[in-house]
Tab-separated table of C-alpha atoms in Angstrom:
chain	number	residue	atom	x	y	z
A	196	UNK	CA	0.000	0.000	0.000
A	197	UNK	CA	1.442	3.350	-1.011
A	198	UNK	CA	1.167	6.345	1.280
A	199	UNK	CA	-1.834	8.652	1.319
A	200	UNK	CA	-1.427	12.300	0.421
A	201	UNK	CA	-4.669	13.721	1.809
A	202	UNK	CA	-6.722	12.872	4.886
A	203	UNK	CA	-10.367	13.891	5.280
A	204	UNK	CA	-12.550	13.018	8.284
A	205	UNK	CA	-16.342	13.311	8.342
A	206	UNK	CA	-18.695	13.693	11.305
A	207	UNK	CA	-21.995	12.486	9.829
A	208	UNK	CA	-25.654	13.098	10.660
A	209	UNK	CA	-28.754	10.976	10.156
A	210	UNK	CA	-31.179	13.828	10.751
A	211	UNK	CA	-32.675	16.620	8.687
A	212	UNK	CA	-31.238	19.922	7.453
A	213	UNK	CA	-29.614	21.780	10.352
A	214	UNK	CA	-29.857	25.303	8.955
A	215	UNK	CA	-27.352	27.890	7.746
A	216	UNK	CA	-25.613	28.552	11.055
A	217	UNK	CA	-22.814	26.119	12.024
A	218	UNK	CA	-23.878	23.971	14.959
A	219	UNK	CA	-23.278	20.671	16.692
A	220	UNK	CA	-24.945	17.395	15.701
A	221	UNK	CA	-24.603	18.304	12.041
A	222	UNK	CA	-22.178	17.274	9.292
A	223	UNK	CA	-18.592	18.451	9.597
A	224	UNK	CA	-15.816	17.688	7.126
A	225	UNK	CA	-12.237	18.206	8.225
A	226	UNK	CA	-9.120	17.863	6.074
A	227	UNK	CA	-5.616	17.883	7.505
A	228	UNK	CA	-4.178	21.370	7.095
A	229	UNK	CA	-7.564	23.000	6.390
A	230	UNK	CA	-10.286	24.576	8.491
A	231	UNK	CA	-13.266	22.275	9.169
A	232	UNK	CA	-16.319	22.787	6.970
A	233	UNK	CA	-19.934	22.815	8.121
A	234	UNK	CA	-22.551	21.174	5.888
A	235	UNK	CA	-26.213	21.575	6.709
A	236	UNK	CA	-27.502	18.430	4.957
A	237	UNK	CA	-26.366	15.230	3.283
A	238	UNK	CA	-26.948	16.442	-0.268
A	239	UNK	CA	-24.565	19.327	0.293
A	240	UNK	CA	-22.027	17.046	1.972
A	241	UNK	CA	-22.238	14.465	-0.826
A	242	UNK	CA	-21.530	17.194	-3.390
A	243	UNK	CA	-18.510	18.313	-1.381
A	244	UNK	CA	-17.167	14.772	-1.022
A	245	UNK	CA	-17.605	14.266	-4.751
A	246	UNK	CA	-15.567	17.378	-5.480
A	247	UNK	CA	-12.836	16.317	-3.023
A	248	UNK	CA	-12.512	12.903	-4.660
A	249	UNK	CA	-12.542	14.400	-8.137
A	250	UNK	CA	-9.820	16.879	-7.187
A	251	UNK	CA	-7.657	14.155	-5.649
A	252	UNK	CA	-7.953	11.960	-8.722
A	253	UNK	CA	-7.194	14.797	-11.124
A	254	UNK	CA	-4.186	15.799	-9.025
A	255	UNK	CA	-2.819	12.260	-8.813
A	256	UNK	CA	-3.208	12.176	-5.027
A	257	UNK	CA	-4.161	9.293	-2.769
A	258	UNK	CA	-7.053	10.251	-0.507
A	259	UNK	CA	-8.247	8.622	2.718
A	260	UNK	CA	-11.745	9.596	3.907
A	261	UNK	CA	-13.031	8.526	7.318
A	262	UNK	CA	-16.692	8.418	8.369
A	263	UNK	CA	-17.867	8.180	11.964
A	264	UNK	CA	-20.488	5.450	11.584
A	265	UNK	CA	-20.342	1.652	11.258
A	266	UNK	CA	-19.779	0.248	7.776
A	267	UNK	CA	-21.558	-3.040	8.572
A	268	UNK	CA	-23.961	-4.672	11.005
A	269	UNK	CA	-23.213	-7.352	13.583
A	270	UNK	CA	-22.584	-10.817	12.226
A	271	UNK	CA	-25.555	-12.640	10.760
A	272	UNK	CA	-27.866	-9.746	9.871
A	273	UNK	CA	-26.710	-9.076	6.296
A	274	UNK	CA	-26.577	-12.769	5.459
A	275	UNK	CA	-30.100	-13.271	6.783
A	276	UNK	CA	-31.527	-10.313	4.845
A	277	UNK	CA	-29.701	-10.840	1.544
A	278	UNK	CA	-28.638	-14.472	1.583
A	279	UNK	CA	-24.971	-13.411	1.474
A	280	UNK	CA	-22.681	-11.829	4.039
A	281	UNK	CA	-21.131	-9.199	1.739
A	282	UNK	CA	-21.436	-5.790	3.467
A	283	UNK	CA	-21.084	-3.947	0.176
A	284	UNK	CA	-24.071	-5.836	-1.226
A	285	UNK	CA	-26.023	-4.485	1.725
A	286	UNK	CA	-24.834	-0.956	0.889
A	287	UNK	CA	-26.331	-1.369	-2.589
A	288	UNK	CA	-29.539	-2.815	-1.162
A	289	UNK	CA	-29.937	0.012	1.326
A	290	UNK	CA	-29.356	2.606	-1.385
A	291	UNK	CA	-32.486	1.316	-3.155
A	292	UNK	CA	-34.576	1.650	0.032
A	293	UNK	CA	-33.649	5.095	1.308
A	294	UNK	CA	-35.684	8.168	0.412
A	295	UNK	CA	-33.838	11.282	1.478
A	296	UNK	CA	-34.359	15.023	1.209
A	297	UNK	CA	-33.015	17.863	3.375
A	298	UNK	CA	-36.273	18.077	5.339
A	299	UNK	CA	-37.368	14.435	5.613
A	300	UNK	CA	-36.298	10.829	5.125
A	301	UNK	CA	-37.639	7.341	5.699
A	302	UNK	CA	-34.957	5.929	7.991
A	303	UNK	CA	-37.355	4.943	10.780
A	304	UNK	CA	-39.677	3.207	8.332
A	305	UNK	CA	-36.723	1.255	6.967
A	306	UNK	CA	-35.769	0.109	10.456
A	307	UNK	CA	-39.367	-0.933	11.078
A	308	UNK	CA	-39.438	-2.813	7.788
A	309	UNK	CA	-36.436	-4.876	8.783
A	310	UNK	CA	-37.954	-5.477	12.213
A	311	UNK	CA	-41.147	-6.904	10.767
A	312	UNK	CA	-39.073	-9.768	9.390
A	313	UNK	CA	-38.436	-10.753	13.000
A	314	UNK	CA	-41.763	-10.139	14.701
A	315	UNK	CA	-41.605	-6.353	15.032
A	316	UNK	CA	-39.743	-6.116	18.337
A	317	UNK	CA	-36.161	-5.745	17.064
A	318	UNK	CA	-33.327	-5.679	16.191
A	319	UNK	CA	-33.801	-1.921	15.541
A	320	UNK	CA	-35.296	0.322	18.202
A	321	UNK	CA	-35.824	4.025	18.860
A	322	UNK	CA	-38.533	5.916	16.958
A	323	UNK	CA	-37.664	9.620	16.923
A	324	UNK	CA	-40.860	10.737	15.167
A	325	UNK	CA	-44.182	11.864	16.651
A	326	UNK	CA	-46.125	9.276	14.702
A	327	UNK	CA	-46.031	5.672	15.816
A	328	UNK	CA	-44.439	3.233	13.381
A	329	UNK	CA	-45.651	-0.381	13.559
A	330	UNK	CA	-42.656	-2.621	14.095
A	331	UNK	CA	-40.295	0.000	15.556
A	332	UNK	CA	-40.415	0.207	19.358
A	333	UNK	CA	-39.716	3.605	20.908
A	334	UNK	CA	-37.894	2.061	23.859
A	335	UNK	CA	-36.402	-1.327	24.657
A	336	UNK	CA	-39.490	-2.447	26.538
A	337	UNK	CA	-40.328	-5.835	25.041
A	338	UNK	CA	-37.315	-5.582	22.748
A	339	UNK	CA	-35.808	-8.723	21.220
A	340	UNK	CA	-32.787	-9.113	18.961
A	341	UNK	CA	-31.921	-12.332	17.124
A	342	UNK	CA	-28.456	-10.964	16.309
A	343	UNK	CA	-25.490	-9.818	18.416
A	344	UNK	CA	-25.985	-6.416	19.992
A	345	UNK	CA	-22.523	-5.250	18.936
A	346	UNK	CA	-19.802	-5.954	16.437
A	347	UNK	CA	-16.483	-7.386	17.598
A	348	UNK	CA	-14.730	-4.019	17.291
A	349	UNK	CA	-17.339	-2.313	19.463
A	350	UNK	CA	-16.744	-4.773	22.272
A	351	UNK	CA	-13.203	-3.312	22.409
A	352	UNK	CA	-14.214	0.341	22.016
A	353	UNK	CA	-15.616	1.641	25.298
A	354	UNK	CA	-18.292	4.257	24.784
A	355	UNK	CA	-19.511	3.180	21.342
A	356	UNK	CA	-23.230	2.744	20.741
A	357	UNK	CA	-24.963	-0.150	19.041
A	358	UNK	CA	-26.002	0.430	15.435
A	359	UNK	CA	-29.482	-0.917	16.245
A	360	UNK	CA	-30.379	2.244	18.222
A	361	UNK	CA	-32.127	4.691	15.879
A	362	UNK	CA	-32.872	7.611	18.212
A	363	UNK	CA	-31.809	9.062	21.533
A	364	UNK	CA	-28.544	10.371	22.947
A	365	UNK	CA	-25.525	8.893	21.172
A	366	UNK	CA	-27.616	6.920	18.688
A	367	UNK	CA	-25.710	5.930	15.560
A	368	UNK	CA	-28.319	3.739	13.855
A	369	UNK	CA	-29.780	6.599	11.815
A	370	UNK	CA	-26.326	7.658	10.661
A	371	UNK	CA	-25.683	4.169	9.308
A	372	UNK	CA	-28.925	3.968	7.341
A	373	UNK	CA	-28.539	7.483	5.946
A	374	UNK	CA	-24.780	7.280	5.426
A	375	UNK	CA	-24.176	3.998	3.639
A	376	UNK	CA	-26.281	4.952	0.568
A	377	UNK	CA	-24.121	8.062	0.128
A	378	UNK	CA	-20.959	5.965	0.269
A	379	UNK	CA	-22.465	3.517	-2.209
A	380	UNK	CA	-23.140	6.341	-4.669
A	381	UNK	CA	-19.564	7.558	-4.293
A	382	UNK	CA	-18.342	4.014	-5.019
A	383	UNK	CA	-20.474	3.857	-8.155
A	384	UNK	CA	-19.674	7.396	-9.287
A	385	UNK	CA	-15.950	6.682	-9.090
A	386	UNK	CA	-16.057	2.992	-9.998
A	387	UNK	CA	-12.669	1.322	-9.842
A	388	UNK	CA	-11.119	4.301	-8.044
A	389	UNK	CA	-12.546	3.816	-4.531
A	390	UNK	CA	-11.780	0.996	-2.075
A	391	UNK	CA	-13.711	0.331	1.138
A	392	UNK	CA	-11.679	-0.775	4.152
A	393	UNK	CA	-11.462	-3.466	5.387
A	394	UNK	CA	-13.664	-5.180	2.800
A	395	UNK	CA	-11.428	-4.451	-0.194
A	396	UNK	CA	-7.701	-4.171	-0.844
A	397	UNK	CA	-6.347	-0.632	-0.596
A	398	UNK	CA	-4.838	-0.582	-4.066
A	399	UNK	CA	-6.968	2.284	-5.419
A	400	UNK	CA	-6.454	6.045	-5.190
A	401	UNK	CA	-9.284	6.638	-2.701
A	402	UNK	CA	-10.027	4.723	0.504
A	403	UNK	CA	-13.189	4.960	2.581
A	404	UNK	CA	-12.607	3.945	6.207
A	405	UNK	CA	-14.615	3.801	9.411
A	406	UNK	CA	-13.519	6.047	12.263
A	407	UNK	CA	-14.636	6.809	15.806
A	408	UNK	CA	-13.368	10.102	17.271
A	409	UNK	CA	-13.877	8.684	20.759
A	410	UNK	CA	-10.434	7.122	20.328
A	411	UNK	CA	-8.890	10.584	20.750
A	412	UNK	CA	-11.430	11.872	23.253
A	413	UNK	CA	-8.811	13.238	25.677
A	414	UNK	CA	-7.228	15.356	22.943
A	415	UNK	CA	-10.606	16.565	21.697
A	416	UNK	CA	-11.678	17.563	25.190
A	417	UNK	CA	-8.449	19.489	25.747
A	418	UNK	CA	-8.732	21.309	22.414
A	419	UNK	CA	-12.410	22.243	22.668
A	420	UNK	CA	-12.885	25.694	24.146
A	421	UNK	CA	-16.152	27.379	25.130
A	422	UNK	CA	-16.561	28.860	21.650
A	423	UNK	CA	-15.646	25.678	19.748
A	424	UNK	CA	-17.979	23.072	18.297
A	425	UNK	CA	-16.742	19.660	19.383
A	426	UNK	CA	-17.716	17.966	16.099
A	427	UNK	CA	-15.550	20.408	14.168
A	428	UNK	CA	-12.623	20.011	16.533
A	429	UNK	CA	-12.604	16.222	16.435
A	430	UNK	CA	-12.603	15.844	12.641
A	431	UNK	CA	-9.737	18.325	12.356
A	432	UNK	CA	-7.719	16.650	15.093
A	433	UNK	CA	-8.176	13.131	13.776
A	434	UNK	CA	-7.329	14.155	10.216
A	435	UNK	CA	-4.173	15.845	11.473
A	436	UNK	CA	-3.195	12.862	13.631
A	437	UNK	CA	-3.552	10.367	10.776
A	438	UNK	CA	-1.652	12.635	8.397
A	439	UNK	CA	1.286	12.737	10.840
A	440	UNK	CA	1.692	8.966	11.063
A	441	UNK	CA	4.522	7.339	9.209
A	442	UNK	CA	3.175	5.240	6.308
A	443	UNK	CA	4.257	1.992	7.971
A	444	UNK	CA	2.409	2.904	11.171
A	445	UNK	CA	-0.781	3.676	9.272
A	446	UNK	CA	-0.329	0.414	7.366
A	447	UNK	CA	-0.199	-1.429	10.698
A	448	UNK	CA	-3.483	0.173	11.752
A	449	UNK	CA	-5.052	-0.854	8.457
A	450	UNK	CA	-3.833	-4.454	8.715
A	451	UNK	CA	-7.168	-5.798	9.960
A	452	UNK	CA	-9.070	-8.963	9.056
A	453	UNK	CA	-12.772	-8.176	9.541
A	454	UNK	CA	-14.426	-9.045	6.222
A	455	UNK	CA	-18.040	-9.066	7.416
A	456	UNK	CA	-18.376	-6.638	10.326
A	457	UNK	CA	-15.776	-3.993	9.560
A	458	UNK	CA	-13.448	-2.275	12.024
A	459	UNK	CA	-12.655	1.129	13.516
A	460	UNK	CA	-9.428	2.608	12.166
A	461	UNK	CA	-6.912	3.108	14.957
A	462	UNK	CA	-8.660	0.884	17.498
A	463	UNK	CA	-5.949	-0.545	19.739
A	464	UNK	CA	-3.582	2.281	18.754
A	465	UNK	CA	-5.164	5.028	20.828
A	466	UNK	CA	-1.931	6.211	22.489
A	467	UNK	CA	-0.230	6.584	19.131
A	468	UNK	CA	-3.143	8.608	17.780
A	469	UNK	CA	-3.222	10.821	20.867
A	470	UNK	CA	0.500	11.457	20.575
A	471	UNK	CA	0.018	12.449	16.930
A	472	UNK	CA	-2.696	14.925	17.930
A	473	UNK	CA	-0.274	16.978	19.986
């Protein structure tokens, strides 16, 4: 694997348009050496990511882009839904299901649709809408899950949330459902130029990887002042940290065998990442 030239980290959102004023719990894109960018909705962010990839390819640069949501579900779910365990096949399937606009999307209905395959009490939970959705419980009362609650990597990453939770503090389930279709479109738009880690070999100019800024939480906390937005700080810090690693050290972090569930880049190397933040 040759070295990367550019590092971009993305703090994603599964919700609706967050308005013109930069705020937390929105989409932030941070590139090493650049100021973080606020994006109010996924359409705007997808356009920006497209332009970043296009610029990297035209400039002959290798680009690594990290996204802060799981790239796959716990073992067994994809195989049960599709009849095969390929996470990227699930990306393509999800892209056909999602309806998304800046002001509304159908993520909760999609979760409910999957749940109805299993009796309507799980594995997804957390309805963030006012209307009730048959098959999607608002809380875990009566909840059942025929699959593992967490992926293997999450059992080693203290503070991560399960991808089955669709709403509530820390929920990442909506980000997964609304994020993977965007990544799938980027894969198709730049076919043959984009590799997804750790499901594909990193022998293409652009790599999409899964991140979790919680790995550098101490550095983020120290760098976030009263006037800073934490989401913006953490994408900038993580992009800078990864850009400072020697290529062989980054290669070690990427040397992961997790073909069905995915992995969090840098997990197990937290001290090294924190040192690179300083």
